[in-house]
Structure formats: C-alpha cells, structure tokens
Short mmCIF file of C-alpha atoms in Angstrom, two decimals:
data_model
loop_
_atom_site.label_atom_id
_atom_site.label_comp_id
_atom_site.label_asym_id
_atom_site.label_seq_id
_atom_site.Cartn_x
_atom_site.Cartn_y
_atom_site.Cartn_z
CA MET A 1 177.44 -30.03 249.44
CA GLY A 2 174.29 -31.40 252.14
CA LEU A 3 174.65 -34.32 254.58
CA VAL A 4 173.35 -37.41 254.25
CA PRO A 5 170.92 -38.95 256.58
CA GLN A 6 172.11 -41.94 257.95
CA GLN A 7 169.57 -45.00 257.55
CA HIS A 8 168.76 -47.48 260.44
CA ASP A 9 167.20 -50.57 260.10
CA GLU A 10 166.91 -50.59 263.74
CA PRO A 11 164.16 -48.72 265.24
CA GLN A 12 163.72 -46.05 267.00
CA HIS A 13 162.14 -46.85 270.12
CA VAL A 14 160.66 -49.98 271.33
CA ILE A 15 156.38 -50.71 272.28
CA ARG A 16 156.17 -52.85 274.83
CA THR A 17 152.87 -54.58 274.69
CA ALA A 18 152.02 -57.58 276.08
CA ALA A 19 152.22 -59.67 272.92
CA THR A 20 156.05 -58.73 272.73
CA ALA A 21 156.30 -59.45 276.66
CA SER A 22 157.89 -62.43 278.51
CA PRO A 23 157.20 -65.54 278.98
CA GLU A 24 156.94 -65.70 282.69
CA TRP A 25 155.33 -61.87 282.58
CA ARG A 26 152.26 -62.74 280.97
CA GLN A 27 151.84 -65.87 283.02
CA SER A 28 151.58 -63.76 286.46
CA ARG A 29 149.78 -61.12 284.78
CA ASN A 30 146.77 -63.81 283.98
CA LEU A 31 147.40 -65.67 287.27
CA TYR A 32 147.25 -62.01 289.28
CA ILE A 33 143.91 -61.34 286.77
CA GLY A 34 142.06 -64.23 286.83
CA HIS A 35 142.43 -63.94 290.97
CA LEU A 36 140.83 -60.76 290.44
CA MET A 37 137.81 -62.08 288.20
CA ILE A 38 136.35 -64.29 291.28
CA CYS A 39 138.17 -62.90 294.24
CA ARG A 40 135.15 -61.16 296.34
CA ALA A 41 138.12 -60.02 298.69
CA CYS A 42 139.44 -58.22 296.03
CA HIS A 43 139.18 -55.32 295.41
CA ALA A 44 142.35 -53.16 292.35
CA PRO A 45 140.43 -49.85 291.71
CA ILE A 46 141.06 -48.98 295.20
CA ALA A 47 144.34 -51.83 295.86
CA ARG A 48 142.30 -54.14 298.67
CA TYR A 49 143.60 -57.93 298.51
CA CYS A 50 143.24 -60.56 300.30
CA VAL A 51 146.88 -62.66 300.93
CA THR A 52 146.93 -64.22 297.62
CA GLY A 53 146.15 -60.71 295.32
CA GLU A 54 148.43 -59.41 297.48
CA GLU A 55 150.92 -62.50 296.36
CA LEU A 56 149.84 -62.39 293.29
CA ARG A 57 150.35 -58.85 292.26
CA GLN A 58 153.65 -58.81 294.21
CA ARG A 59 154.86 -61.13 291.96
CA TYR A 60 153.00 -59.21 288.66
CA ASP A 61 154.35 -56.13 289.50
CA ASN A 62 157.79 -57.46 290.47
CA THR A 63 158.10 -59.95 287.34
CA PRO A 64 160.44 -57.70 284.89
CA MET A 65 158.65 -57.51 280.89
CA GLU A 66 161.64 -58.18 278.55
CA SER A 67 163.68 -61.85 279.06
CA THR A 68 166.61 -61.31 280.48
CA PRO A 69 169.11 -63.27 277.94
#
C-alpha cells in the first residue's frame, strides 16, 4: 500500500517583488530612488546621503513590504 502525497492549493513559498509589495513600500522606494537620481550629494553605493536622502533611506528601510491586515 503506497502513500498518496497531499496536494495543497497554496504555493510552497512566496516570492516578494515590487509588483506584490504594499503601496506604502512602493511609494517609499520611489521617493528614495527619485531623490537619488537628482541629488548630487547622495551616493548610495558608499551610503553617503544628504539630510533628505538619509531620511528617505530610513523611511524606505523601515516600511514593510507586506501590507498589514
């Protein structure tokens, strides 16, 4: 007698991308990246930011990707 594996309708893992992220996370990301594109004082690869860039980076880091229920 063989065992029959159980079938689950749910995915085995969740892939998190910007497309599935919360609107708040996308807004934080867009504000941060938009600032980096125009600010000559900010240089993300070495974590050098102006005051506004640092604030936007902290907001981006602290905004959860998943929506809270």
